[in-house]
Coordinates of C-alpha atoms (C1' of nucleotides) in Angstrom, one line a residue:
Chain A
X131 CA 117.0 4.8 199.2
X132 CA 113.6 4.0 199.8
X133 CA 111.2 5.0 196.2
X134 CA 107.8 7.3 198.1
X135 CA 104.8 5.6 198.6
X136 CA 102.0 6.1 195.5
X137 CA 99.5 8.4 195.6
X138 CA 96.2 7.6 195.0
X139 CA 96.3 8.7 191.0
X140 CA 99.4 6.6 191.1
X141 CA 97.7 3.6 192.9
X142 CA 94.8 4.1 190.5
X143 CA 96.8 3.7 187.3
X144 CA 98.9 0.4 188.8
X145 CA 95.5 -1.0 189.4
X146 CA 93.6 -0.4 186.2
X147 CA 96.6 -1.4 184.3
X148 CA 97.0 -4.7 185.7
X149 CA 92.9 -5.0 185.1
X150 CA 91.8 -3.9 188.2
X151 CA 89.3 -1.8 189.3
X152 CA 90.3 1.2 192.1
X153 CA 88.2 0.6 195.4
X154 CA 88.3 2.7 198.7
X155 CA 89.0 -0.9 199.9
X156 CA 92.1 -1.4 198.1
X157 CA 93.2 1.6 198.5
X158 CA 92.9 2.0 202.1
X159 CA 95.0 -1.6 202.6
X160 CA 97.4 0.4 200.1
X161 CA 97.8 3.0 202.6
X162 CA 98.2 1.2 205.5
X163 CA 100.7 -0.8 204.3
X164 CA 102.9 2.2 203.1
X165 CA 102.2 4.0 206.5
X166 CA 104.6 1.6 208.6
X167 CA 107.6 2.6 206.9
X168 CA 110.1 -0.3 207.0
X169 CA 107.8 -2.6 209.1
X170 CA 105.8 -5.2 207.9
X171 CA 102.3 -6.3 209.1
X172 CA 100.3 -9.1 208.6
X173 CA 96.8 -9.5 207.2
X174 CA 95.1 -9.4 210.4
X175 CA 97.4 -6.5 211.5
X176 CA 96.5 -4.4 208.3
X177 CA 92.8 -5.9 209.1
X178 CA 92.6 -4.1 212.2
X179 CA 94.3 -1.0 210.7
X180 CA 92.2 -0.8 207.8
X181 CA 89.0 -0.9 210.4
X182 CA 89.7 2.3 211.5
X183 CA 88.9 3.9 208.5
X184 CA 86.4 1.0 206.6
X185 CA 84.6 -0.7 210.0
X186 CA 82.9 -2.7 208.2
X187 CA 85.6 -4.1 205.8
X188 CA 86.1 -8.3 205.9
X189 CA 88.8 -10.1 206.9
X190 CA 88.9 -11.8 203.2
X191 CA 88.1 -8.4 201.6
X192 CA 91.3 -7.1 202.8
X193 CA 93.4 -10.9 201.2
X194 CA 91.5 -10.1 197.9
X195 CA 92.9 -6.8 198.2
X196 CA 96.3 -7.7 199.0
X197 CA 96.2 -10.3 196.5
X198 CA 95.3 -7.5 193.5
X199 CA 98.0 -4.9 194.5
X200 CA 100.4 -7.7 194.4
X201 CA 99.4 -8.7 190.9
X202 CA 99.2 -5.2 190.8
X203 CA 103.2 -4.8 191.5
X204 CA 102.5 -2.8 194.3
X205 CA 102.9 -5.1 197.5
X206 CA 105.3 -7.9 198.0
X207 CA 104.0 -10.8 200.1
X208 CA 106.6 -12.0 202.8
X209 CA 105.6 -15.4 203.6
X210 CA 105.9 -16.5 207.0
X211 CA 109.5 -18.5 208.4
X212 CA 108.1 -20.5 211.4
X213 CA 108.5 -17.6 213.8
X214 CA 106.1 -15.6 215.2
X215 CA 102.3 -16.6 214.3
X216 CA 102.6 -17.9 211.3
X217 CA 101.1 -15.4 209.2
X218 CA 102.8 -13.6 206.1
X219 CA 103.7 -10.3 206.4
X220 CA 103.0 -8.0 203.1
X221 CA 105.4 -5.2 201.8
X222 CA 104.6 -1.9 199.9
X223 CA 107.7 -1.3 198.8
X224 CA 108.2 -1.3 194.9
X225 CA 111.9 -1.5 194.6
X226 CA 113.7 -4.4 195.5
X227 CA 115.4 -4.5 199.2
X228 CA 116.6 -6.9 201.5
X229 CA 115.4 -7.8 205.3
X230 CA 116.4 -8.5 208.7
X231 CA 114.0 -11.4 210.2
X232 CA 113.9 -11.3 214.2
X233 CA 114.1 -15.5 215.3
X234 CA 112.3 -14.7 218.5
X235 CA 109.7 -13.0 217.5
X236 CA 108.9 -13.2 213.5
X237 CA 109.5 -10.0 213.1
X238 CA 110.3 -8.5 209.6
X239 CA 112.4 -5.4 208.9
X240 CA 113.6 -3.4 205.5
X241 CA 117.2 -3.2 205.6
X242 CA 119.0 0.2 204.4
X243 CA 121.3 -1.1 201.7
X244 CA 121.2 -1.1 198.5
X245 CA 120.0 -3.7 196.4
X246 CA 122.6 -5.3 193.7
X247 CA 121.3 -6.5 191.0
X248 CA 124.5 -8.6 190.0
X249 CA 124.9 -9.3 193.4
X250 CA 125.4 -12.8 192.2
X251 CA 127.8 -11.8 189.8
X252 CA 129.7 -10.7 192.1
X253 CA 129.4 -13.7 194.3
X254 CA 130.0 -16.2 191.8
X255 CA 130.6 -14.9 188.3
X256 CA 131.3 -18.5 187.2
X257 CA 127.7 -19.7 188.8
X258 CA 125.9 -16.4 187.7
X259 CA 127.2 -17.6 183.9
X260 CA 126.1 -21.3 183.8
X261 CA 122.5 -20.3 185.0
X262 CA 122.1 -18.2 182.5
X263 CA 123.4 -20.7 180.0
X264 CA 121.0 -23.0 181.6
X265 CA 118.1 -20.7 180.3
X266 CA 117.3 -19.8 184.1
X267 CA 115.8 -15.9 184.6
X268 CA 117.2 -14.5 187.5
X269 CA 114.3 -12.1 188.7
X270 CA 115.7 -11.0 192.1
X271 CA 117.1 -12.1 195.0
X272 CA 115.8 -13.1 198.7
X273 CA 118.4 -12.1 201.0
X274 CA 117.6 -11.7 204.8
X275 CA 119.6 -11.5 207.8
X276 CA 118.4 -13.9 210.5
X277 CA 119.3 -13.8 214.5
X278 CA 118.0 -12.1 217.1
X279 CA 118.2 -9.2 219.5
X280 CA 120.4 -10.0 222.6
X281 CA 118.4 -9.5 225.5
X282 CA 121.4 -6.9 227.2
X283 CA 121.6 -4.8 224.4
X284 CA 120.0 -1.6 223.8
X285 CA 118.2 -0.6 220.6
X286 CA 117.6 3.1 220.6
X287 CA 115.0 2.4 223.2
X288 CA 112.8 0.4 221.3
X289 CA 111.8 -3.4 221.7
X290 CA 112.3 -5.9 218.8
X291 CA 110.3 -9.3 220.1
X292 CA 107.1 -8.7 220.3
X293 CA 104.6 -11.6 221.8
X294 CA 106.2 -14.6 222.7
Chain B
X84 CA 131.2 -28.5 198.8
X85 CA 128.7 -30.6 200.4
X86 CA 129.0 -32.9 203.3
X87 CA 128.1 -36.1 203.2
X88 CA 125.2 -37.1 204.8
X89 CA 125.1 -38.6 208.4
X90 CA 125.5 -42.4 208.6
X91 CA 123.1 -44.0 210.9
X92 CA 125.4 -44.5 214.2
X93 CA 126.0 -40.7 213.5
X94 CA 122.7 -40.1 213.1
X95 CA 121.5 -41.7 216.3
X96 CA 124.4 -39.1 218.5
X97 CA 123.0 -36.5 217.1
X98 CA 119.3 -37.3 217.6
X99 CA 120.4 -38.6 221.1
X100 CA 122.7 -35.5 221.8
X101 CA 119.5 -33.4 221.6
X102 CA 117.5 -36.1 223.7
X103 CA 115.5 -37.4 221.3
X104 CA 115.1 -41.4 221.0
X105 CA 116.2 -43.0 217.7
X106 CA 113.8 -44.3 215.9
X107 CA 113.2 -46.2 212.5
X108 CA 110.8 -44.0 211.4
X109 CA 113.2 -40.7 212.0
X110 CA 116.2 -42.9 210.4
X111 CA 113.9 -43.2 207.2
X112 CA 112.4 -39.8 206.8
X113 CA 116.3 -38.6 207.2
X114 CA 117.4 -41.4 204.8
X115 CA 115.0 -40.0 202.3
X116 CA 116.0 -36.5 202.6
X117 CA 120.0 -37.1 201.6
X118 CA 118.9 -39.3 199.4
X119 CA 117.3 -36.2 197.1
X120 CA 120.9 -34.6 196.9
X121 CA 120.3 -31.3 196.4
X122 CA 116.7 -31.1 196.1
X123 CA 113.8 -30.6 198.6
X124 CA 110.8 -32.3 199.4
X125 CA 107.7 -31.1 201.1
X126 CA 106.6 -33.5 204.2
X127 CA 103.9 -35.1 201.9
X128 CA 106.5 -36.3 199.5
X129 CA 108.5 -37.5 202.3
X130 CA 105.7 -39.1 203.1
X131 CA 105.2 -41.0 200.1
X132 CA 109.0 -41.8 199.9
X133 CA 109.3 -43.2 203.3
X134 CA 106.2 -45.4 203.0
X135 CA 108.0 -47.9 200.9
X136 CA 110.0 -49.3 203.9
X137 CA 107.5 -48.5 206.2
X138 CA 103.8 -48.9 204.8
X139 CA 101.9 -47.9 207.7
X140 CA 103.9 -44.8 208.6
X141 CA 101.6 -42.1 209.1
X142 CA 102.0 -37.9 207.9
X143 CA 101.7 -36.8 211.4
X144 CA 104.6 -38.8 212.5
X145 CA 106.7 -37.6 209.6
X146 CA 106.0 -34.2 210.7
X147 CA 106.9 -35.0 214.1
X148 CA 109.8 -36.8 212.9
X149 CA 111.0 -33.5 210.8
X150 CA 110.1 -31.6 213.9
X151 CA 113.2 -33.9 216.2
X152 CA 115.3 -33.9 213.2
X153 CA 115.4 -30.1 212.6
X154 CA 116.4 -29.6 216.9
X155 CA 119.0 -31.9 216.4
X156 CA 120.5 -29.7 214.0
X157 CA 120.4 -32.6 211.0
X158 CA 117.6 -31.1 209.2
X159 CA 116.5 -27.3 208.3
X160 CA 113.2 -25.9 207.2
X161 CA 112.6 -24.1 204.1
X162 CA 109.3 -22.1 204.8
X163 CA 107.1 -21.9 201.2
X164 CA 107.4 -19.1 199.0
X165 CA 103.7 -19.3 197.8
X166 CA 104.5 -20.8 194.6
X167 CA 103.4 -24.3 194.1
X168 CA 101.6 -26.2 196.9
X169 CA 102.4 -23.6 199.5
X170 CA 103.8 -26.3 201.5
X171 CA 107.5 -26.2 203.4
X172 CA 110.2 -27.9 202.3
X173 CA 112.9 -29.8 204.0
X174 CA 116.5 -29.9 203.4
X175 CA 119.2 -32.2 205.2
X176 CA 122.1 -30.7 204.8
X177 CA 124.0 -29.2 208.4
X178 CA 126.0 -26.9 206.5
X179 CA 124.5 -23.2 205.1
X180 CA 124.3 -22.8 201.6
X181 CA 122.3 -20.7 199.1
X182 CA 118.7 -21.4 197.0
X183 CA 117.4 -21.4 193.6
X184 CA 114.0 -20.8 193.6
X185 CA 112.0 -21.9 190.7
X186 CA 108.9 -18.9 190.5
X187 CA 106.6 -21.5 188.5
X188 CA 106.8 -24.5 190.3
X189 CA 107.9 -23.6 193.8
X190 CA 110.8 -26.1 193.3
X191 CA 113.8 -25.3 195.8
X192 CA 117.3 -26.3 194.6
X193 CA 120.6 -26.0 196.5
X194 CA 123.4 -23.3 194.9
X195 CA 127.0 -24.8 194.7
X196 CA 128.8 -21.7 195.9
X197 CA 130.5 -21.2 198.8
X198 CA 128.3 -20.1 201.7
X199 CA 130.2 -17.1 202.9
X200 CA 129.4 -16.1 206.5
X201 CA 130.8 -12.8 206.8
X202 CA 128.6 -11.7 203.5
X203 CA 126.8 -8.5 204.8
X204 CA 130.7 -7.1 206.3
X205 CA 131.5 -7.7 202.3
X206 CA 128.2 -6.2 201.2
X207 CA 127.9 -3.0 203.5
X208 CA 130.6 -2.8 206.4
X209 CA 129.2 0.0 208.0
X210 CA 125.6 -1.8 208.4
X211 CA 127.2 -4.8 209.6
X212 CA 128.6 -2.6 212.7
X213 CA 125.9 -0.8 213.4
X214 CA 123.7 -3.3 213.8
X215 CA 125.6 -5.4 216.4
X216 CA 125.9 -2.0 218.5
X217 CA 122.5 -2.8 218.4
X218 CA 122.8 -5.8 219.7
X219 CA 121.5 -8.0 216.7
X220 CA 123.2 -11.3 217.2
X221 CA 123.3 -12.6 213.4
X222 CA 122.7 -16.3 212.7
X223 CA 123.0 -16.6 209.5
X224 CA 121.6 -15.6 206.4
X225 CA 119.1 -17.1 203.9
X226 CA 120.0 -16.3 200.4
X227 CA 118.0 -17.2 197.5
X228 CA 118.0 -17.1 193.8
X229 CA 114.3 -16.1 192.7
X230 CA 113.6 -16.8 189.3
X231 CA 112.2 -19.0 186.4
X232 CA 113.7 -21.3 183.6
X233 CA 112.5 -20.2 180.5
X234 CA 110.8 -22.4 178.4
X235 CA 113.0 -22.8 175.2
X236 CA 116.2 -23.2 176.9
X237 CA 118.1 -26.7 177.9
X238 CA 119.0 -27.9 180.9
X239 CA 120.6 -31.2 180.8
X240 CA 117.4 -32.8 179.9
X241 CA 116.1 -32.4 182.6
X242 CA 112.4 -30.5 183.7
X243 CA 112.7 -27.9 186.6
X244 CA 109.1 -27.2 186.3
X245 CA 106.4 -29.8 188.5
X246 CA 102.9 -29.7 188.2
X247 CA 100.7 -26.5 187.4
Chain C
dA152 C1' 73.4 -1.7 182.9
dT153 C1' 77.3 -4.5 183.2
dC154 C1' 80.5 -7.0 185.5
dG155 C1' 83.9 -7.0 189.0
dA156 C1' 84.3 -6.2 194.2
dT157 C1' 82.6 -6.7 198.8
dG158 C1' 81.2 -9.1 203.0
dC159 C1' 79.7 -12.9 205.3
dA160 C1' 80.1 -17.6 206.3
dA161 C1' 81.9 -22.0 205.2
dA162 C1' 85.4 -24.7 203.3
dG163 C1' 90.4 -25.8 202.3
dC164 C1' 94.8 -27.1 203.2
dG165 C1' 99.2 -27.7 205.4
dT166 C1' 100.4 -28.5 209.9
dT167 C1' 99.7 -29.6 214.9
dT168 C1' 97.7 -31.9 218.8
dG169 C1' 95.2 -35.5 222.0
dC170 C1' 95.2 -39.8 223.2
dA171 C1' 95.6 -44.9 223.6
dG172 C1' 98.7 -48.4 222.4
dG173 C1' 103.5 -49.8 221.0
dG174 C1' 108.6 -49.5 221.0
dG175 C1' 113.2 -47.7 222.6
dT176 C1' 116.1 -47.4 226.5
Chain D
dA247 C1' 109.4 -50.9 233.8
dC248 C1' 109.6 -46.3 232.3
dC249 C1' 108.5 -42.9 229.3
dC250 C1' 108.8 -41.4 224.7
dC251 C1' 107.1 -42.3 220.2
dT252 C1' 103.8 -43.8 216.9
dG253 C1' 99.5 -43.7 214.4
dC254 C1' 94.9 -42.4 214.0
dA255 C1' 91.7 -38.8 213.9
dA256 C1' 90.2 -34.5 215.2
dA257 C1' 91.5 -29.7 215.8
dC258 C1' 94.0 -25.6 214.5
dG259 C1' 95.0 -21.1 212.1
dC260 C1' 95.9 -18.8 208.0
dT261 C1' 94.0 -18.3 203.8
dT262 C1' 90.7 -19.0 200.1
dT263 C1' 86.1 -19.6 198.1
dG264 C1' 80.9 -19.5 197.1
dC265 C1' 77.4 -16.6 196.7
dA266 C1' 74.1 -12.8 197.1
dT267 C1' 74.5 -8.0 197.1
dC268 C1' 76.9 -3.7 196.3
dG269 C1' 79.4 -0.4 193.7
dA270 C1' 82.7 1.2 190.0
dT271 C1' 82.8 2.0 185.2

DNA sequence: ATCGATGCAAAGCGTTTGCAGGGGT
DNA sequence: ACCCCTGCAAACGCTTTGCATCGAT
């Protein structure tokens, strides 16, 4: 259900295409962001991650680079909902998917089930019909689940909320 | 499908309810917002709206205002999607209901269906159990309808695109 | 060699906060 | 009278931008 990660060929030929050029740089945010499998960090998250490998990389090097593999349909930017810091998270998924948001803690997770497509067909056939009539282009949809981890229950040992 | 918006004795419980004070200045901003049935202003256009019948208002208080009205429950927050202005946008209706998202000009319209709260036990039962054995207490979920209107088509006469 | 990308610092922008004075209870 | 709210301005935090240098093609 989840489409791999690109290698770096693949990376390389989403960028160029799109009119990009292929950098360690971008790369490297590329690979962090498809290294935390169904999480999703923020800039400065992916910042510090990125370090590791580029030390001296910029804060606003690692935006521009986010902002080319999204024009590069590589990364989809999450903006932020009020929780948490504030910050957007980023996505490297390609294929569409939906989420579970955390209230408490901003906290942004892929959910396992498939995307429909004509999921608002399916909703509201009659709806789905007049937008289109209307001339609108459906490109996707935005679905997330919102709520919160109850502080009793268990989650296969792992904690949900992170700071504050 | 929509309720009505609060009158202002109604208004005043509910701001009171929460312990907030009524005020003019909260009565106005909340006026404006259910005035704009079905579409969504950002604070600065509140702004501008409310300064008719109150000239000397100032954005900070309408922010603040926004702030009591969304913990009383009367208002909710629609973070920005990065389209547009990149600014949130404010919506007054208490009941949960689905979005149109407009891709060009970040404009945020209300969907007329049904808002259906048992949606993810319709779209994947199994996923719905497992996660409250995990404890994930679900408050609701944020639907929306990303997409464009295309340029040639007709709707109503009326634009859907803003500025830029 | 060309022209886009990087890295640093400074600016931008929506939003929040501090504080003195005003208004709701 | 009390204490919250308002309005002004300054601060805040994430993000973007200007610019000289570096690097990919």
């Amino acid at each position: 259900m989840t489409c791999r990660a690109l290698d770096p060929a693949e990376l390389r030929s989403a960028l160029e295409a799109a009119g990009w050029r292929y950098t360690r740089q971008r790369e490297a945010v590329y690979r962090i962001l498809s290294q935390v499998e169904g999480r999703h960090p923020s800039a400065e998250e992916i910042y510090q991650g990125v370090k590791d490998s580029i030390p001296n990389i910029s804060l606003a090097t690692v935006y521009k680079a986010l902002e080319a593999l999204e024009a590069a349909g590589v990364v989809t930017k999450l903006p932020a909902l009020g929780a948490g810091d504030g910050s957007a998270r980023y996505d490297a998924r390609a294929d569409h998917h939906y989420h579970l948001r955390c209230l408490h803690s901003g906290r942004v997770e892929d959910l396992p089930t498939p995307y429909d497509p004509d999921l608002l067909a399916r909703l509201d056939p009659e709806l789905d019909r007049r937008l289109r009539d209307q001339g609108f282009h459906l490109t996707g949809y935005r679905l997330e689940l919102v709520g919160y981890f109850g502080e009793g229950a268990s989650h296969g040992g792992e904690t949900h909320d992170e700071a504050s």
